[in-house]
Short mmCIF file of N, CA and C in Angstrom, two decimals:
data_model
loop_
_atom_site.label_atom_id
_atom_site.label_comp_id
_atom_site.label_asym_id
_atom_site.label_seq_id
_atom_site.Cartn_x
_atom_site.Cartn_y
_atom_site.Cartn_z
N ASN A 271 -17.97 2.08 -12.19
CA ASN A 271 -17.19 1.68 -11.16
C ASN A 271 -15.87 2.40 -10.68
N PHE A 272 -15.56 2.37 -9.53
CA PHE A 272 -14.51 2.92 -8.93
C PHE A 272 -13.83 2.03 -7.94
N MET A 273 -12.52 2.68 -7.84
CA MET A 273 -11.56 1.77 -6.51
C MET A 273 -11.23 3.03 -5.70
N LEU A 274 -11.23 2.68 -4.41
CA LEU A 274 -10.46 3.44 -3.39
C LEU A 274 -9.06 3.05 -3.03
N THR A 275 -8.18 3.79 -3.03
CA THR A 275 -6.71 3.35 -2.87
C THR A 275 -6.17 4.06 -1.52
N GLN A 276 -5.75 3.16 -0.78
CA GLN A 276 -5.22 3.79 0.44
C GLN A 276 -3.52 3.20 0.44
N PRO A 277 -2.90 4.11 1.35
CA PRO A 277 -1.60 3.63 1.58
C PRO A 277 -1.38 2.35 2.27
N HIS A 278 -0.26 1.74 1.88
CA HIS A 278 -0.16 0.22 2.57
C HIS A 278 -0.05 0.39 4.05
N SER A 279 0.84 1.36 4.54
CA SER A 279 0.78 1.58 6.03
C SER A 279 1.19 2.83 6.08
N VAL A 280 1.08 3.38 7.52
CA VAL A 280 1.33 4.81 7.90
C VAL A 280 1.76 4.65 9.29
N SER A 281 2.64 5.32 9.78
CA SER A 281 3.34 5.15 11.10
C SER A 281 3.69 6.45 11.62
N GLU A 282 3.25 6.72 12.85
CA GLU A 282 3.69 8.03 13.68
C GLU A 282 3.75 7.59 15.08
N SER A 283 4.58 8.54 15.72
CA SER A 283 4.71 8.30 17.24
C SER A 283 3.35 8.88 18.16
N PRO A 284 3.42 8.27 19.40
CA PRO A 284 2.39 8.80 20.24
C PRO A 284 2.34 10.18 20.27
N GLY A 285 1.28 10.93 20.56
CA GLY A 285 0.98 12.20 20.61
C GLY A 285 0.94 13.06 19.40
N LYS A 286 1.71 12.21 18.42
CA LYS A 286 1.66 13.09 17.14
C LYS A 286 0.64 12.99 16.15
N THR A 287 0.46 13.59 14.91
CA THR A 287 -0.82 13.61 14.28
C THR A 287 -0.44 12.64 12.81
N VAL A 288 -1.50 11.91 12.55
CA VAL A 288 -1.27 10.99 11.50
C VAL A 288 -2.48 11.26 10.29
N THR A 289 -2.32 11.22 9.17
CA THR A 289 -3.39 11.29 8.09
C THR A 289 -3.27 10.16 6.99
N ILE A 290 -4.31 9.57 6.83
CA ILE A 290 -4.55 8.43 6.02
C ILE A 290 -5.18 9.06 4.84
N SER A 291 -4.78 8.66 3.71
CA SER A 291 -5.51 9.11 2.52
C SER A 291 -6.19 7.97 1.92
N CYS A 292 -7.33 8.53 1.08
CA CYS A 292 -8.13 7.45 0.42
C CYS A 292 -8.51 7.88 -0.95
N THR A 293 -7.72 7.59 -2.01
CA THR A 293 -7.90 8.29 -3.33
C THR A 293 -8.85 7.33 -4.18
N ARG A 294 -9.91 8.24 -4.85
CA ARG A 294 -10.86 7.57 -5.60
C ARG A 294 -10.32 7.58 -7.02
N SER A 295 -10.48 6.42 -7.74
CA SER A 295 -9.94 6.26 -9.07
C SER A 295 -10.74 6.97 -10.20
N SER A 296 -11.97 7.10 -10.02
CA SER A 296 -12.75 7.73 -11.07
C SER A 296 -14.07 8.43 -10.54
N GLY A 297 -14.54 9.47 -11.30
CA GLY A 297 -15.66 9.96 -10.63
C GLY A 297 -15.18 10.88 -9.59
N SER A 298 -16.22 11.63 -9.09
CA SER A 298 -15.55 12.81 -7.90
C SER A 298 -15.89 12.19 -6.59
N ILE A 299 -14.90 12.60 -5.86
CA ILE A 299 -14.78 12.02 -4.35
C ILE A 299 -16.19 12.56 -3.67
N ALA A 300 -16.48 13.98 -3.92
CA ALA A 300 -17.55 14.57 -3.53
C ALA A 300 -18.91 13.95 -3.92
N SER A 301 -18.99 13.14 -4.76
CA SER A 301 -20.43 12.54 -5.36
C SER A 301 -21.16 11.58 -4.40
N ASN A 302 -20.25 10.86 -3.56
CA ASN A 302 -20.76 9.94 -2.53
C ASN A 302 -20.11 10.05 -1.41
N TYR A 303 -20.80 9.82 -0.36
CA TYR A 303 -20.06 9.95 1.15
C TYR A 303 -19.10 8.95 1.40
N VAL A 304 -18.16 9.14 2.15
CA VAL A 304 -17.08 8.34 2.43
C VAL A 304 -17.16 7.86 3.89
N GLN A 305 -17.23 6.87 4.37
CA GLN A 305 -17.07 6.19 5.78
C GLN A 305 -15.38 5.84 6.08
N TRP A 306 -15.17 5.90 7.30
CA TRP A 306 -13.94 5.25 7.63
C TRP A 306 -14.22 4.14 8.86
N TYR A 307 -13.54 2.99 8.86
CA TYR A 307 -13.63 1.99 9.90
C TYR A 307 -12.34 1.77 10.45
N GLN A 308 -12.41 1.36 11.75
CA GLN A 308 -11.12 1.13 12.57
C GLN A 308 -11.37 -0.26 12.91
N GLN A 309 -10.27 -1.28 12.59
CA GLN A 309 -10.36 -2.72 13.06
C GLN A 309 -9.07 -2.86 13.94
N ARG A 310 -9.41 -3.09 15.11
CA ARG A 310 -8.28 -3.50 15.97
C ARG A 310 -8.09 -5.15 15.76
N PRO A 311 -6.78 -5.54 16.04
CA PRO A 311 -6.65 -7.02 15.90
C PRO A 311 -7.67 -7.73 16.87
N GLY A 312 -8.34 -8.83 16.10
CA GLY A 312 -9.27 -9.80 16.94
C GLY A 312 -10.69 -9.15 17.05
N SER A 313 -10.85 -8.06 16.62
CA SER A 313 -12.05 -7.43 16.63
C SER A 313 -12.87 -7.05 15.43
N ALA A 314 -14.30 -6.80 15.35
CA ALA A 314 -14.87 -6.53 14.26
C ALA A 314 -14.67 -4.94 13.88
N PRO A 315 -14.77 -4.38 12.64
CA PRO A 315 -14.57 -3.23 12.40
C PRO A 315 -15.89 -2.12 13.08
N THR A 316 -15.36 -0.95 13.35
CA THR A 316 -16.19 -0.06 14.11
C THR A 316 -16.16 1.13 13.07
N THR A 317 -17.06 1.96 13.06
CA THR A 317 -17.47 3.27 12.27
C THR A 317 -16.66 4.25 13.32
N VAL A 318 -15.58 5.03 12.65
CA VAL A 318 -15.06 6.18 13.26
C VAL A 318 -15.45 7.35 12.49
N ILE A 319 -15.70 7.52 11.34
CA ILE A 319 -16.23 8.81 10.51
C ILE A 319 -17.37 8.02 9.45
N TYR A 320 -18.33 8.87 9.50
CA TYR A 320 -19.35 8.32 8.30
C TYR A 320 -19.81 9.71 7.83
N GLU A 321 -20.54 9.75 6.62
CA GLU A 321 -20.54 10.82 5.73
C GLU A 321 -19.52 12.07 5.74
N ASP A 322 -18.52 11.54 5.34
CA ASP A 322 -17.22 12.29 5.13
C ASP A 322 -16.55 12.77 6.18
N ASN A 323 -17.33 13.29 7.22
CA ASN A 323 -16.77 14.11 8.47
C ASN A 323 -17.38 14.03 9.87
N GLN A 324 -18.35 13.09 9.64
CA GLN A 324 -19.14 12.80 11.04
C GLN A 324 -18.80 11.83 11.93
N ARG A 325 -18.60 12.20 13.23
CA ARG A 325 -18.17 11.11 14.12
C ARG A 325 -19.33 10.38 14.93
N PRO A 326 -19.49 9.18 14.94
CA PRO A 326 -20.51 8.59 15.97
C PRO A 326 -20.08 9.26 17.15
N SER A 327 -21.31 8.85 17.91
CA SER A 327 -21.16 9.17 19.35
C SER A 327 -20.16 8.25 20.10
N GLY A 328 -19.39 8.81 20.92
CA GLY A 328 -18.23 7.86 21.61
C GLY A 328 -16.84 7.96 20.91
N VAL A 329 -16.84 8.33 19.63
CA VAL A 329 -15.51 8.41 18.95
C VAL A 329 -15.06 10.06 19.52
N PRO A 330 -13.74 9.92 19.87
CA PRO A 330 -13.19 11.26 20.31
C PRO A 330 -12.86 12.24 19.21
N ASP A 331 -13.01 13.47 19.67
CA ASP A 331 -12.80 14.64 18.24
C ASP A 331 -11.24 14.41 17.97
N ARG A 332 -10.53 13.43 18.33
CA ARG A 332 -9.10 13.40 17.74
C ARG A 332 -9.31 12.89 16.57
N PHE A 333 -10.46 12.21 16.26
CA PHE A 333 -10.60 11.73 14.66
C PHE A 333 -11.33 12.63 13.87
N SER A 334 -10.81 13.04 12.81
CA SER A 334 -11.53 13.67 11.86
C SER A 334 -11.42 13.22 10.39
N GLY A 335 -12.38 13.64 9.62
CA GLY A 335 -12.64 13.10 8.26
C GLY A 335 -12.65 14.41 7.36
N SER A 336 -12.26 14.42 6.14
CA SER A 336 -12.31 15.40 5.11
C SER A 336 -12.27 15.02 3.94
N ILE A 337 -12.58 15.60 2.90
CA ILE A 337 -12.66 15.29 1.36
C ILE A 337 -11.71 16.38 0.61
N ASP A 338 -11.15 16.21 -0.30
CA ASP A 338 -10.48 17.12 -1.05
C ASP A 338 -10.52 17.03 -2.57
N SER A 339 -11.54 17.63 -3.22
CA SER A 339 -11.75 17.68 -4.47
C SER A 339 -10.41 17.74 -5.57
N SER A 340 -9.70 18.42 -5.08
CA SER A 340 -8.50 18.75 -6.04
C SER A 340 -7.62 17.64 -6.25
N SER A 341 -7.45 16.49 -5.02
CA SER A 341 -6.78 15.40 -5.44
C SER A 341 -7.80 14.18 -5.25
N ASN A 342 -9.06 14.55 -5.46
CA ASN A 342 -10.21 13.45 -5.48
C ASN A 342 -9.68 12.39 -4.40
N SER A 343 -9.79 12.87 -3.37
CA SER A 343 -9.25 11.85 -2.04
C SER A 343 -10.11 12.43 -0.84
N ALA A 344 -10.26 11.42 0.06
CA ALA A 344 -10.62 11.58 1.27
C ALA A 344 -9.58 11.37 2.40
N SER A 345 -9.62 11.92 3.46
CA SER A 345 -8.51 11.83 4.45
C SER A 345 -9.01 11.67 5.95
N LEU A 346 -8.64 10.65 6.64
CA LEU A 346 -9.00 10.39 7.94
C LEU A 346 -7.49 11.05 8.80
N THR A 347 -7.85 11.74 9.62
CA THR A 347 -6.73 12.44 10.32
C THR A 347 -6.99 12.09 11.90
N ILE A 348 -5.92 11.58 12.55
CA ILE A 348 -6.08 11.24 14.00
C ILE A 348 -4.90 12.12 14.64
N SER A 349 -5.44 12.89 15.59
CA SER A 349 -4.25 13.84 16.37
C SER A 349 -3.99 13.22 17.80
N GLY A 350 -3.01 13.62 18.48
CA GLY A 350 -2.74 13.37 19.71
C GLY A 350 -2.77 11.72 19.92
N LEU A 351 -1.96 11.00 19.01
CA LEU A 351 -2.12 9.52 18.81
C LEU A 351 -1.82 8.96 20.07
N LYS A 352 -2.64 7.83 20.32
CA LYS A 352 -2.47 6.88 21.47
C LYS A 352 -2.18 5.67 21.09
N THR A 353 -1.47 4.64 21.88
CA THR A 353 -1.22 3.49 21.54
C THR A 353 -2.46 2.62 21.16
N GLU A 354 -3.69 2.99 21.81
CA GLU A 354 -4.88 2.30 21.53
C GLU A 354 -5.43 2.62 20.10
N ASP A 355 -4.71 3.62 19.51
CA ASP A 355 -5.06 3.86 18.07
C ASP A 355 -4.58 2.97 16.79
N GLU A 356 -3.45 2.08 17.46
CA GLU A 356 -3.18 1.16 16.47
C GLU A 356 -3.89 0.20 16.08
N ALA A 357 -4.29 0.24 14.78
CA ALA A 357 -5.19 -0.64 13.97
C ALA A 357 -5.18 -0.56 12.82
N ASP A 358 -6.01 -1.32 11.74
CA ASP A 358 -6.26 -1.06 10.37
C ASP A 358 -7.37 -0.12 10.39
N TYR A 359 -7.21 0.81 9.31
CA TYR A 359 -8.27 1.79 8.90
C TYR A 359 -8.74 1.63 7.62
N TYR A 360 -9.93 1.62 7.27
CA TYR A 360 -10.40 1.18 6.09
C TYR A 360 -11.24 2.26 5.61
N CYS A 361 -11.33 2.97 4.25
CA CYS A 361 -12.19 3.86 3.91
C CYS A 361 -13.33 2.89 2.99
N GLN A 362 -14.59 3.44 2.98
CA GLN A 362 -15.43 2.84 2.13
C GLN A 362 -16.41 3.96 1.33
N SER A 363 -16.90 3.74 0.17
CA SER A 363 -17.71 4.71 -0.42
C SER A 363 -19.00 3.61 -1.15
N TYR A 364 -19.62 4.17 -2.12
CA TYR A 364 -20.33 3.42 -2.87
C TYR A 364 -20.75 4.11 -4.45
N ASP A 365 -21.33 3.36 -5.23
CA ASP A 365 -21.45 3.88 -6.47
C ASP A 365 -22.76 3.80 -6.90
N SER A 366 -23.43 5.15 -6.78
CA SER A 366 -24.75 5.34 -7.01
C SER A 366 -25.26 5.22 -8.29
N SER A 367 -24.34 4.76 -9.35
CA SER A 367 -24.71 4.70 -10.67
C SER A 367 -25.27 3.45 -10.83
N ASN A 368 -25.11 2.52 -10.04
CA ASN A 368 -25.54 1.09 -9.92
C ASN A 368 -26.97 0.81 -9.07
#
């Protein structure tokens, strides 16, 4: 089993770029896909990135996902920040050994 760890919070101004990291505690970050979910207050989570770097239809290309094997982490990058991007973001993966 493994854990995924994100920073408690990140902050940036509108129009800027922010990157949220997601570090895997053991095993390779590249061994299982990573998904990212956005949850706005009072709403259910929605997928913004799946399979490491794929965007669902309707998600703007300001959102991008990547993985970095050297740091064993995934990242969600949001460029050209808008006020509507203010939300909680969660990474998710799975353990294929179970």
